[in-house]
Short mmCIF file of C-alpha atoms in Angstrom, two decimals:
data_model
loop_
_atom_site.label_atom_id
_atom_site.label_comp_id
_atom_site.label_asym_id
_atom_site.label_seq_id
_atom_site.Cartn_x
_atom_site.Cartn_y
_atom_site.Cartn_z
CA MET Y 1 33.85 170.30 -67.26
CA HIS Y 2 33.19 167.23 -65.86
CA THR Y 3 33.19 168.54 -62.34
CA TRP Y 4 29.81 170.41 -63.06
CA THR Y 5 26.48 169.53 -61.72
CA ALA Y 6 24.01 168.65 -64.18
CA HIS Y 7 21.68 171.80 -63.74
CA GLU Y 8 25.21 173.73 -64.17
CA ILE Y 9 25.77 171.85 -67.51
CA ARG Y 10 22.14 172.27 -68.79
CA ASP Y 11 22.24 176.26 -67.98
CA LYS Y 12 25.59 176.78 -69.78
CA ILE Y 13 24.44 175.10 -72.61
CA LYS Y 14 21.08 176.58 -73.08
CA ASN Y 15 22.89 179.71 -72.38
CA LYS Y 16 25.38 178.95 -75.07
CA GLU Y 17 28.23 179.32 -72.62
CA THR Y 18 29.36 175.97 -73.66
CA SER Y 19 27.93 173.28 -76.24
CA SER Y 20 26.56 169.78 -75.49
CA LYS Y 21 29.61 168.37 -77.35
CA GLU Y 22 32.15 170.11 -75.59
CA VAL Y 23 30.85 168.72 -72.34
CA THR Y 24 30.44 165.25 -73.88
CA LYS Y 25 34.37 165.23 -74.94
CA ALA Y 26 35.18 166.36 -71.63
CA TYR Y 27 33.31 163.14 -69.86
CA LEU Y 28 34.42 160.95 -72.79
CA GLU Y 29 38.08 161.91 -71.80
CA ARG Y 30 37.30 161.64 -67.90
CA ILE Y 31 36.16 157.95 -68.47
CA GLU Y 32 39.19 157.11 -70.66
CA GLN Y 33 41.32 158.75 -67.59
CA VAL Y 34 39.93 156.85 -64.65
CA GLU Y 35 37.58 154.13 -66.02
CA ASN Y 36 40.37 151.50 -65.76
CA LYS Y 37 40.51 152.20 -62.21
CA VAL Y 38 36.84 152.69 -61.09
CA GLU Y 39 35.33 149.96 -63.46
CA SER Y 40 31.71 151.53 -63.54
CA TYR Y 41 30.78 150.98 -66.93
CA ILE Y 42 29.87 147.80 -68.66
CA THR Y 43 29.32 149.75 -72.18
CA VAL Y 44 30.56 152.64 -73.40
CA LEU Y 45 28.66 154.55 -76.27
CA ALA Y 46 31.42 157.01 -77.20
CA ASP Y 47 30.36 157.86 -81.11
CA GLU Y 48 26.52 157.56 -80.35
CA ALA Y 49 27.05 159.90 -77.26
CA LEU Y 50 28.92 162.56 -79.75
CA SER Y 51 26.37 162.05 -82.10
CA ALA Y 52 23.51 162.86 -79.79
CA ALA Y 53 25.46 165.79 -78.46
CA GLU Y 54 26.11 167.59 -82.06
CA ALA Y 55 21.95 166.79 -82.60
CA VAL Y 56 21.37 168.78 -79.30
CA ASP Y 57 23.73 171.71 -80.45
CA LYS Y 58 22.19 171.85 -83.89
CA LYS Y 59 18.82 171.94 -82.10
CA ILE Y 60 19.86 174.76 -79.88
CA ALA Y 61 21.57 176.63 -82.71
CA SER Y 62 18.53 176.77 -84.87
CA GLY Y 63 16.38 177.70 -82.23
CA GLU Y 64 14.37 174.55 -81.74
CA GLU Y 65 12.48 173.70 -78.70
CA VAL Y 66 14.82 171.29 -76.51
CA GLY Y 67 14.17 168.99 -73.61
CA SER Y 68 14.59 170.17 -70.05
CA LEU Y 69 18.18 168.35 -69.54
CA ALA Y 70 19.24 169.24 -73.06
CA GLY Y 71 22.82 168.29 -73.59
CA VAL Y 72 23.44 166.58 -70.27
CA PRO Y 73 25.84 163.33 -70.36
CA ILE Y 74 24.31 160.86 -68.27
CA ALA Y 75 24.49 156.65 -67.96
CA LEU Y 76 21.89 154.10 -66.81
CA LYS Y 77 22.08 151.11 -64.76
CA ASP Y 78 22.11 148.22 -66.87
CA ASN Y 79 18.90 146.91 -66.03
CA LEU Y 80 17.04 149.70 -67.56
CA CYS Y 81 16.05 148.73 -71.17
CA THR Y 82 17.96 150.66 -73.82
CA LYS Y 83 16.63 149.97 -77.53
CA ASP Y 84 19.13 148.34 -79.85
CA ILE Y 85 21.76 148.98 -76.87
CA PRO Y 86 23.09 146.00 -74.78
CA THR Y 87 21.07 145.49 -71.50
CA THR Y 88 22.52 142.93 -69.44
CA CYS Y 89 21.80 143.02 -65.94
CA ALA Y 90 25.61 142.35 -65.62
CA SER Y 91 24.64 138.56 -66.09
CA LYS Y 92 25.92 136.09 -68.36
CA MET Y 93 22.34 134.94 -68.78
CA LEU Y 94 21.54 138.43 -70.98
CA GLU Y 95 25.38 138.87 -71.95
CA ASN Y 96 24.24 139.60 -75.50
CA PHE Y 97 20.61 140.99 -75.06
CA ARG Y 98 19.52 143.94 -76.94
CA PRO Y 99 16.02 145.30 -76.17
CA PRO Y 100 13.96 146.00 -79.25
CA TYR Y 101 12.41 149.01 -77.03
CA ASP Y 102 13.41 151.57 -74.41
CA ALA Y 103 12.24 151.31 -70.70
CA THR Y 104 10.00 154.42 -69.81
CA VAL Y 105 12.54 156.37 -68.21
CA SER Y 106 15.31 155.69 -71.05
CA ALA Y 107 12.47 157.34 -73.31
CA LYS Y 108 12.13 159.92 -70.91
CA MET Y 109 15.74 160.89 -70.91
CA LYS Y 110 15.72 160.86 -74.48
CA GLU Y 111 12.63 163.54 -74.40
CA ALA Y 112 14.89 165.40 -72.21
CA ASP Y 113 17.47 165.59 -74.71
CA THR Y 114 20.45 163.91 -72.56
CA VAL Y 115 23.37 162.34 -73.97
CA LEU Y 116 23.87 158.62 -73.06
CA LEU Y 117 27.34 157.78 -72.55
CA GLY Y 118 26.95 153.98 -71.71
CA LYS Y 119 25.30 151.59 -69.45
CA LEU Y 120 26.70 150.71 -65.68
CA ASN Y 121 27.84 147.78 -63.87
CA MET Y 122 25.74 146.22 -61.08
CA ASP Y 123 25.07 143.28 -59.03
CA GLU Y 124 23.78 140.38 -61.15
CA PHE Y 125 20.14 141.31 -61.81
CA ALA Y 126 20.29 143.60 -58.82
CA MET Y 127 20.71 141.05 -56.26
CA GLY Y 128 23.36 142.04 -53.68
CA SER Y 129 24.88 144.83 -51.95
CA SER Y 130 28.47 145.36 -53.23
CA THR Y 131 28.44 145.40 -56.82
CA GLU Y 132 30.91 142.29 -56.26
CA ASN Y 133 28.17 139.78 -57.82
CA SER Y 134 28.57 141.10 -61.77
CA TYR Y 135 29.38 138.77 -64.31
CA PHE Y 136 31.78 141.12 -65.65
CA LYS Y 137 33.89 143.05 -63.30
CA LYS Y 138 34.07 144.50 -59.72
CA THR Y 139 33.33 148.68 -59.46
CA LYS Y 140 35.78 150.14 -57.24
CA ASN Y 141 34.90 152.62 -54.64
CA PRO Y 142 36.62 156.43 -56.03
CA TYR Y 143 37.15 157.05 -52.65
CA ASP Y 144 39.45 154.10 -51.87
CA ILE Y 145 39.79 151.46 -55.15
CA THR Y 146 40.51 148.59 -52.47
CA LYS Y 147 36.72 149.05 -51.20
CA VAL Y 148 33.21 148.20 -52.71
CA PRO Y 149 30.99 151.06 -53.92
CA GLY Y 150 27.87 149.30 -52.46
CA GLY Y 151 25.30 148.03 -54.59
CA SER Y 152 23.27 146.75 -56.55
CA SER Y 153 23.66 150.04 -58.07
CA GLY Y 154 27.65 150.33 -57.43
CA GLY Y 155 28.05 151.22 -60.82
CA SER Y 156 25.78 154.18 -60.68
CA ALA Y 157 27.02 155.73 -57.60
CA ALA Y 158 30.81 155.10 -58.52
CA CYS Y 159 30.02 156.92 -61.92
CA VAL Y 160 28.90 159.78 -60.55
CA ALA Y 161 31.32 159.87 -57.63
CA ALA Y 162 34.10 159.60 -60.20
CA ASP Y 163 32.88 162.42 -62.24
CA GLU Y 164 32.12 160.00 -65.13
CA ALA Y 165 28.62 161.18 -65.91
CA ALA Y 166 26.58 164.37 -64.70
CA PHE Y 167 23.96 162.09 -63.28
CA THR Y 168 22.83 158.04 -63.49
CA LEU Y 169 19.67 156.41 -62.80
CA GLY Y 170 19.64 153.42 -60.77
CA SER Y 171 17.11 150.91 -59.30
CA ASP Y 172 16.32 150.51 -55.38
CA THR Y 173 14.66 147.31 -54.53
CA GLY Y 174 15.98 147.44 -50.57
CA GLY Y 175 18.42 149.94 -50.62
CA SER Y 176 20.13 149.56 -53.89
CA ILE Y 177 20.43 153.33 -54.68
CA ARG Y 178 20.68 154.72 -51.29
CA GLN Y 179 23.31 152.33 -49.86
CA PRO Y 180 25.76 153.14 -52.56
CA ALA Y 181 24.91 156.58 -52.77
CA ALA Y 182 26.07 156.58 -48.97
CA PHE Y 183 29.37 154.74 -49.97
CA CYS Y 184 30.39 156.83 -52.36
CA GLY Y 185 29.55 160.27 -51.31
CA CYS Y 186 26.77 161.46 -53.78
CA VAL Y 187 23.19 162.11 -53.65
CA GLY Y 188 20.62 158.89 -54.05
CA MET Y 189 16.80 159.20 -53.84
CA LYS Y 190 14.22 156.32 -53.90
CA PRO Y 191 10.93 157.98 -54.79
CA THR Y 192 7.57 156.67 -53.61
CA TYR Y 193 6.54 153.55 -55.04
CA GLY Y 194 4.49 153.71 -58.25
CA THR Y 195 5.50 157.17 -59.15
CA VAL Y 196 8.24 156.25 -61.39
CA SER Y 197 7.27 153.77 -64.27
CA ARG Y 198 9.05 150.64 -63.93
CA PHE Y 199 8.10 149.53 -67.62
CA GLY Y 200 11.13 148.42 -69.10
CA LEU Y 201 13.24 147.87 -65.61
CA VAL Y 202 14.14 144.03 -65.64
CA ALA Y 203 12.30 143.18 -62.76
CA PHE Y 204 13.91 141.78 -59.38
CA ALA Y 205 10.98 142.23 -56.89
CA SER Y 206 7.97 144.15 -58.53
CA SER Y 207 6.40 145.11 -55.64
CA LEU Y 208 9.70 146.46 -54.27
CA ASP Y 209 11.74 147.91 -57.24
CA GLN Y 210 11.61 151.52 -57.88
CA ILE Y 211 13.95 153.52 -60.48
CA GLY Y 212 15.10 156.84 -58.78
CA PRO Y 213 18.29 159.52 -59.71
CA MET Y 214 21.82 159.48 -58.42
CA THR Y 215 23.42 162.81 -58.48
CA LYS Y 216 26.32 165.11 -57.49
CA ASP Y 217 23.90 167.18 -55.40
CA VAL Y 218 20.51 167.71 -54.25
CA ARG Y 219 18.83 170.12 -56.82
CA ASP Y 220 20.22 167.83 -59.59
CA CYS Y 221 18.32 165.21 -57.62
CA ALA Y 222 15.26 167.29 -57.85
CA MET Y 223 15.59 168.11 -61.61
CA VAL Y 224 16.21 164.14 -62.51
CA TYR Y 225 13.02 163.55 -60.50
CA ASP Y 226 11.08 166.04 -62.57
CA ALA Y 227 11.99 164.41 -65.99
CA ILE Y 228 11.09 160.92 -64.81
CA VAL Y 229 7.98 161.16 -62.52
CA GLY Y 230 4.49 160.72 -63.77
CA TYR Y 231 1.95 157.75 -64.68
CA ASP Y 232 2.74 155.35 -67.43
CA PRO Y 233 -0.49 153.46 -68.66
CA MET Y 234 2.28 150.55 -69.55
CA ASP Y 235 2.82 149.81 -65.73
CA SER Y 236 -0.26 148.97 -63.75
CA THR Y 237 1.54 149.79 -60.75
CA CYS Y 238 1.81 153.56 -61.48
CA VAL Y 239 0.24 156.14 -59.89
CA LYS Y 240 -2.00 158.87 -61.29
CA CYS Y 241 -1.67 161.91 -59.14
CA ASP Y 242 -0.55 165.80 -59.61
CA TYR Y 243 2.96 166.21 -59.35
CA ILE Y 244 4.69 170.00 -58.55
CA ASN Y 245 8.02 171.18 -60.04
CA PHE Y 246 10.49 169.58 -57.56
CA GLU Y 247 13.30 171.66 -58.70
CA SER Y 248 11.42 175.06 -58.75
CA ALA Y 249 9.76 174.22 -55.40
CA LEU Y 250 13.11 173.85 -53.42
CA SER Y 251 13.62 175.53 -50.27
CA GLU Y 252 16.28 176.05 -48.01
CA SER Y 253 14.12 177.01 -45.00
CA VAL Y 254 13.31 173.85 -42.60
CA THR Y 255 11.61 175.94 -39.68
CA GLY Y 256 9.20 174.15 -37.93
CA LEU Y 257 10.10 170.81 -39.41
CA LYS Y 258 9.51 167.71 -37.15
CA ILE Y 259 11.79 165.08 -37.46
CA GLY Y 260 11.62 161.59 -36.07
CA VAL Y 261 15.06 159.72 -35.11
CA PRO Y 262 13.95 155.99 -34.54
CA ALA Y 263 16.03 154.78 -31.83
CA GLU Y 264 16.00 150.95 -33.58
CA TYR Y 265 18.44 152.58 -36.41
CA PHE Y 266 21.05 153.07 -34.10
CA GLY Y 267 21.53 149.86 -31.96
CA GLU Y 268 24.22 147.16 -32.05
CA GLY Y 269 26.43 146.97 -34.98
CA ILE Y 270 25.96 151.03 -36.23
CA ASP Y 271 29.65 152.32 -36.27
CA PRO Y 272 30.01 154.91 -33.55
CA SER Y 273 31.42 157.46 -36.31
CA ILE Y 274 28.15 157.19 -38.36
CA GLN Y 275 26.15 157.68 -35.24
CA LYS Y 276 28.30 160.58 -34.27
CA ALA Y 277 27.91 162.30 -37.92
CA ILE Y 278 24.03 161.71 -37.86
CA TYR Y 279 23.47 163.33 -34.59
CA ALA Y 280 25.71 166.28 -35.47
CA ALA Y 281 23.62 166.67 -38.77
CA LEU Y 282 20.30 166.63 -36.63
CA ASP Y 283 21.95 169.31 -34.35
CA THR Y 284 22.58 171.22 -37.82
CA PHE Y 285 18.72 170.97 -38.44
CA LYS Y 286 18.16 172.10 -35.06
CA ALA Y 287 20.16 175.30 -35.44
CA LEU Y 288 18.11 176.02 -38.89
CA GLY Y 289 14.92 175.71 -37.29
CA ALA Y 290 13.74 172.10 -37.20
CA ASP Y 291 13.16 169.94 -34.22
CA TYR Y 292 14.06 166.29 -33.57
CA ASN Y 293 13.42 163.85 -30.97
CA GLU Y 294 13.99 159.99 -30.84
CA MET Y 295 10.78 157.99 -31.27
CA HIS Y 296 10.45 154.41 -32.01
CA LEU Y 297 9.43 152.25 -34.57
CA PRO Y 298 9.16 148.62 -32.58
CA LEU Y 299 8.39 146.29 -35.74
CA ASN Y 300 11.17 147.51 -37.66
CA GLU Y 301 13.33 144.11 -36.55
CA TYR Y 302 11.13 142.26 -38.35
CA ALA Y 303 11.40 144.36 -41.80
CA LEU Y 304 14.71 142.65 -42.84
CA PRO Y 305 13.82 138.84 -42.68
CA ALA Y 306 10.16 140.05 -44.20
CA TYR Y 307 12.31 142.01 -47.06
CA TYR Y 308 14.35 138.73 -47.85
CA MET Y 309 11.29 136.32 -48.23
CA ILE Y 310 9.16 138.67 -50.37
CA SER Y 311 11.96 139.60 -52.46
CA SER Y 312 13.12 136.40 -52.98
CA ALA Y 313 9.56 134.62 -53.61
CA GLU Y 314 9.29 137.68 -56.02
CA ALA Y 315 12.61 137.05 -57.82
CA SER Y 316 12.03 133.34 -57.95
CA SER Y 317 8.87 134.38 -59.94
CA ASN Y 318 10.37 136.92 -62.24
CA LEU Y 319 13.04 134.93 -63.42
CA ALA Y 320 11.50 132.02 -64.42
CA ARG Y 321 11.13 133.69 -67.88
CA PHE Y 322 14.96 132.70 -68.40
CA ASP Y 323 14.74 129.38 -69.46
CA GLY Y 324 16.99 128.92 -72.67
CA VAL Y 325 13.53 129.12 -74.94
CA LYS Y 326 12.53 132.65 -75.31
CA TYR Y 327 15.61 134.93 -75.26
CA GLY Y 328 18.84 135.44 -73.68
CA PHE Y 329 21.48 132.61 -72.79
CA ARG Y 330 20.97 129.09 -73.84
CA ALA Y 331 22.88 126.02 -72.63
CA GLU Y 332 24.44 124.25 -75.53
CA LYS Y 333 24.49 120.69 -74.39
CA PHE Y 334 21.11 119.17 -73.01
CA ASP Y 335 19.07 116.07 -73.34
CA ASP Y 336 15.39 117.12 -73.40
CA LEU Y 337 13.39 120.20 -72.58
CA PHE Y 338 13.70 119.88 -68.84
CA ASP Y 339 17.26 119.34 -69.15
CA LEU Y 340 17.54 122.53 -71.26
CA TYR Y 341 15.98 124.41 -68.46
CA ALA Y 342 18.02 123.10 -65.84
CA GLN Y 343 21.47 123.51 -67.69
CA THR Y 344 20.47 126.88 -68.92
CA ARG Y 345 19.87 128.24 -65.49
CA SER Y 346 22.84 126.37 -64.05
CA GLU Y 347 25.10 127.83 -66.41
CA GLY Y 348 23.59 131.24 -67.01
CA PHE Y 349 22.99 132.32 -63.28
CA GLY Y 350 25.41 133.16 -60.61
CA ASP Y 351 25.83 132.29 -57.17
CA GLU Y 352 23.69 135.10 -55.37
CA VAL Y 353 21.00 134.72 -57.90
CA LYS Y 354 20.43 130.83 -57.57
CA ARG Y 355 20.45 131.38 -53.84
CA ARG Y 356 18.04 133.69 -54.02
CA ILE Y 357 15.76 131.83 -56.31
CA MET Y 358 16.03 128.70 -54.12
CA ILE Y 359 14.87 130.64 -50.86
CA GLY Y 360 12.16 132.14 -52.86
CA THR Y 361 10.98 128.67 -54.52
CA TYR Y 362 11.16 127.34 -51.26
CA ALA Y 363 9.04 129.65 -49.71
CA LEU Y 364 6.17 129.64 -52.37
CA SER Y 365 6.08 126.23 -52.59
CA SER Y 366 3.06 124.15 -51.73
CA GLY Y 367 2.81 123.36 -47.99
CA TYR Y 368 5.09 126.59 -47.18
CA TYR Y 369 3.51 129.62 -48.52
CA ASP Y 370 1.44 130.58 -45.58
CA ALA Y 371 3.98 129.88 -43.20
CA TYR Y 372 6.68 132.05 -45.12
CA TYR Y 373 5.68 134.05 -47.98
CA LYS Y 374 1.96 135.02 -46.53
CA LYS Y 375 3.18 135.61 -43.37
CA ALA Y 376 6.08 137.83 -44.57
CA GLN Y 377 3.29 140.25 -46.43
CA GLN Y 378 1.49 140.27 -43.08
CA VAL Y 379 4.49 141.62 -41.22
CA ARG Y 380 4.61 144.23 -44.32
CA THR Y 381 1.59 145.65 -43.44
CA MET Y 382 2.41 145.95 -39.99
CA VAL Y 383 5.93 147.49 -40.52
CA MET Y 384 3.89 150.33 -42.83
CA LYS Y 385 1.46 150.60 -40.37
CA ASP Y 386 4.50 151.68 -37.93
CA PHE Y 387 5.30 154.13 -40.37
CA ASP Y 388 1.81 155.44 -40.55
CA LYS Y 389 1.76 156.06 -36.76
CA ALA Y 390 5.12 157.87 -37.09
CA PHE Y 391 4.28 160.26 -39.69
CA GLU Y 392 1.22 161.24 -37.83
CA THR Y 393 3.60 163.26 -35.36
CA TYR Y 394 6.75 163.82 -37.51
CA ASP Y 395 7.44 165.15 -41.10
CA VAL Y 396 10.41 163.05 -41.94
CA LEU Y 397 12.59 160.43 -40.26
CA VAL Y 398 16.30 160.75 -40.12
CA THR Y 399 18.37 157.18 -39.72
CA PRO Y 400 21.80 155.87 -40.95
CA THR Y 401 22.04 154.61 -44.20
CA ALA Y 402 24.28 151.68 -43.47
CA PRO Y 403 25.69 150.17 -40.08
CA THR Y 404 28.97 150.64 -41.50
CA THR Y 405 31.16 153.04 -44.41
CA ALA Y 406 32.16 150.96 -47.45
CA TYR Y 407 34.30 147.74 -46.76
CA SER Y 408 36.98 146.07 -48.41
CA ILE Y 409 36.25 144.19 -51.74
CA GLY Y 410 35.89 140.57 -50.50
CA GLU Y 411 35.51 141.00 -47.01
CA LYS Y 412 32.02 139.80 -46.69
CA THR Y 413 31.39 137.63 -49.96
CA SER Y 414 31.97 134.59 -47.98
CA ASP Y 415 29.03 135.15 -45.52
CA PRO Y 416 25.77 136.01 -47.17
CA LEU Y 417 24.00 136.92 -44.26
CA GLN Y 418 26.46 139.50 -42.89
CA MET Y 419 26.18 140.71 -46.23
CA TYR Y 420 22.27 140.96 -46.13
CA MET Y 421 22.56 142.66 -42.31
CA GLY Y 422 24.13 145.77 -44.14
CA ASP Y 423 20.66 146.47 -45.66
CA ILE Y 424 19.07 146.76 -42.34
CA CYS Y 425 18.62 150.49 -42.33
CA THR Y 426 17.19 150.84 -45.83
CA VAL Y 427 14.82 147.61 -46.45
CA SER Y 428 11.94 149.27 -44.42
CA VAL Y 429 11.60 152.26 -46.50
CA ASN Y 430 10.81 149.57 -49.83
CA ILE Y 431 8.61 147.41 -47.44
CA GLY Y 432 6.39 150.38 -47.03
CA GLY Y 433 6.37 151.98 -50.16
CA LEU Y 434 8.17 155.36 -49.09
CA PRO Y 435 10.32 157.97 -50.30
CA ALA Y 436 13.91 158.49 -48.90
CA ILE Y 437 16.97 160.45 -49.79
CA VAL Y 438 20.65 159.79 -48.93
CA LEU Y 439 23.02 162.83 -48.80
CA PRO Y 440 26.88 162.77 -47.50
CA CYS Y 441 27.01 164.09 -44.05
CA GLY Y 442 30.43 163.63 -43.24
CA TYR Y 443 33.31 161.02 -43.50
CA ASP Y 444 35.23 158.52 -41.03
CA ALA Y 445 38.62 158.36 -40.00
CA ASN Y 446 39.69 156.78 -42.97
CA GLY Y 447 38.07 159.54 -45.42
CA MET Y 448 35.12 157.37 -46.39
CA PRO Y 449 31.88 158.78 -46.74
CA ILE Y 450 28.96 158.79 -44.50
CA GLY Y 451 25.47 158.62 -45.73
CA LEU Y 452 22.45 160.51 -43.93
CA GLN Y 453 18.97 158.84 -45.04
CA ILE Y 454 15.77 161.04 -44.67
CA ILE Y 455 12.40 158.96 -44.74
CA GLY Y 456 9.27 160.89 -45.87
CA LYS Y 457 5.49 159.88 -46.03
CA PRO Y 458 4.15 158.50 -48.89
CA PHE Y 459 4.33 161.32 -51.94
CA GLY Y 460 6.25 163.23 -49.84
CA GLU Y 461 9.40 164.19 -52.11
CA LYS Y 462 9.20 167.57 -51.49
CA ALA Y 463 9.65 167.42 -47.72
CA ILE Y 464 12.69 165.32 -47.98
CA LEU Y 465 14.22 167.15 -50.84
CA ASN Y 466 13.69 170.24 -49.19
CA ALA Y 467 15.25 168.88 -45.72
CA ALA Y 468 18.21 167.36 -47.64
CA TYR Y 469 18.69 170.67 -49.53
CA ALA Y 470 19.03 172.53 -46.27
CA LEU Y 471 21.42 170.56 -44.98
CA GLU Y 472 23.55 169.95 -47.71
CA LYS Y 473 24.25 173.98 -47.66
CA THR Y 474 26.28 173.23 -44.42
CA ILE Y 475 28.14 170.33 -45.63
CA THR Y 476 31.43 170.51 -46.67
CA LYS Y 477 31.88 167.85 -49.32
CA VAL Y 478 35.38 166.08 -50.16
CA LYS Y 479 36.17 165.06 -53.78
CA PRO Y 480 37.56 161.63 -54.30
CA VAL Y 481 41.30 161.80 -56.03
CA LEU Y 482 41.74 159.68 -58.66
#
């Protein structure tokens, strides 16, 4: 049962071919079997999950109306607030924090009658690309447990790849859904900024963060997006607009689709096996009736430095709330109020979080704001115009997701700049507020998944989902052996 897709589980439960409790038990057994190898969970809610599954089964048995994802066992990244359930952000700072409210997406999952199995490991406060920055543990890649699962939503990706949940939700600030999805061979989507409420997401960089699904296939991705998309008055950046049903709109036809292939994404540092797999997928698109051409995004090279400047500045501002006064960790020994701040933040934050706070605080400081943060925002506007121009000609853009496949644990931790360069293919999407989906399109010589990224114009989720759905039908997927 744990190998079924989420839509298969939903349909089988709805048709009374199985029960939510049976499926939930199967997932809990799977977690018990492989979690000691993968380490994707921070918190497992076995008793609560079984109770929730029983409640769904009772609803169905009595003929009550149930939610759109009734009985499907899921897990959430641990920066999404869950009422009375630990939400740690994989940090010492929030190790014992139990929110008094649900994030909007958490509430929507309850409304959909899903079964919450637990909360998932991540890079501390979502800062990292490998899930090696967690305060609690290092999550492993199910395809090779000596390698990283990517980050910061590494726990969410590894959980899906290892069949420890039917689907998960992650957050994406600069590629934190898409890069781990590529590393772990699952489907991950970063929606258009503002289409999914960020209320209850512990903020990293508010103008870049977006919540999205990580799933076993593209249909599941569309189905989950249907459940979380929509305007929320609790989030001032949420967009009011009419949304279609993306699952029912899925189509295998890509006839006439115009695909742009930005040359800048295939430059120095991109693994040849990744280039080969991407172009093989493009040829498949062509055989299916689409057309692709190489094109240019000349300002793409400036997206990465602009991203790290903007995200670090916003992180510096957002994380100022963790001062030992209101909630979260507090240092035991301090002399006065200012020493309380200093000791709490020194002891409560990890190295990567401190690094980004220091960069961001410097960029926002008097005398440097115009030279760094303001300049980065101006570059952001130029990058967005680059995309706007590209979408005048093309329906979608296809690129690699990362320069390499998953690398060994510990390989890049001593060189932060090398780690940051791993985001080169993903950050521009967040800079532009665009939607993008990643799905596996092949494997390297070591059997590690290669992820293909499809980027759409703002509110172009239908186009990228359909393109991914058509391509997925032609890809032979290999499951990890655990």
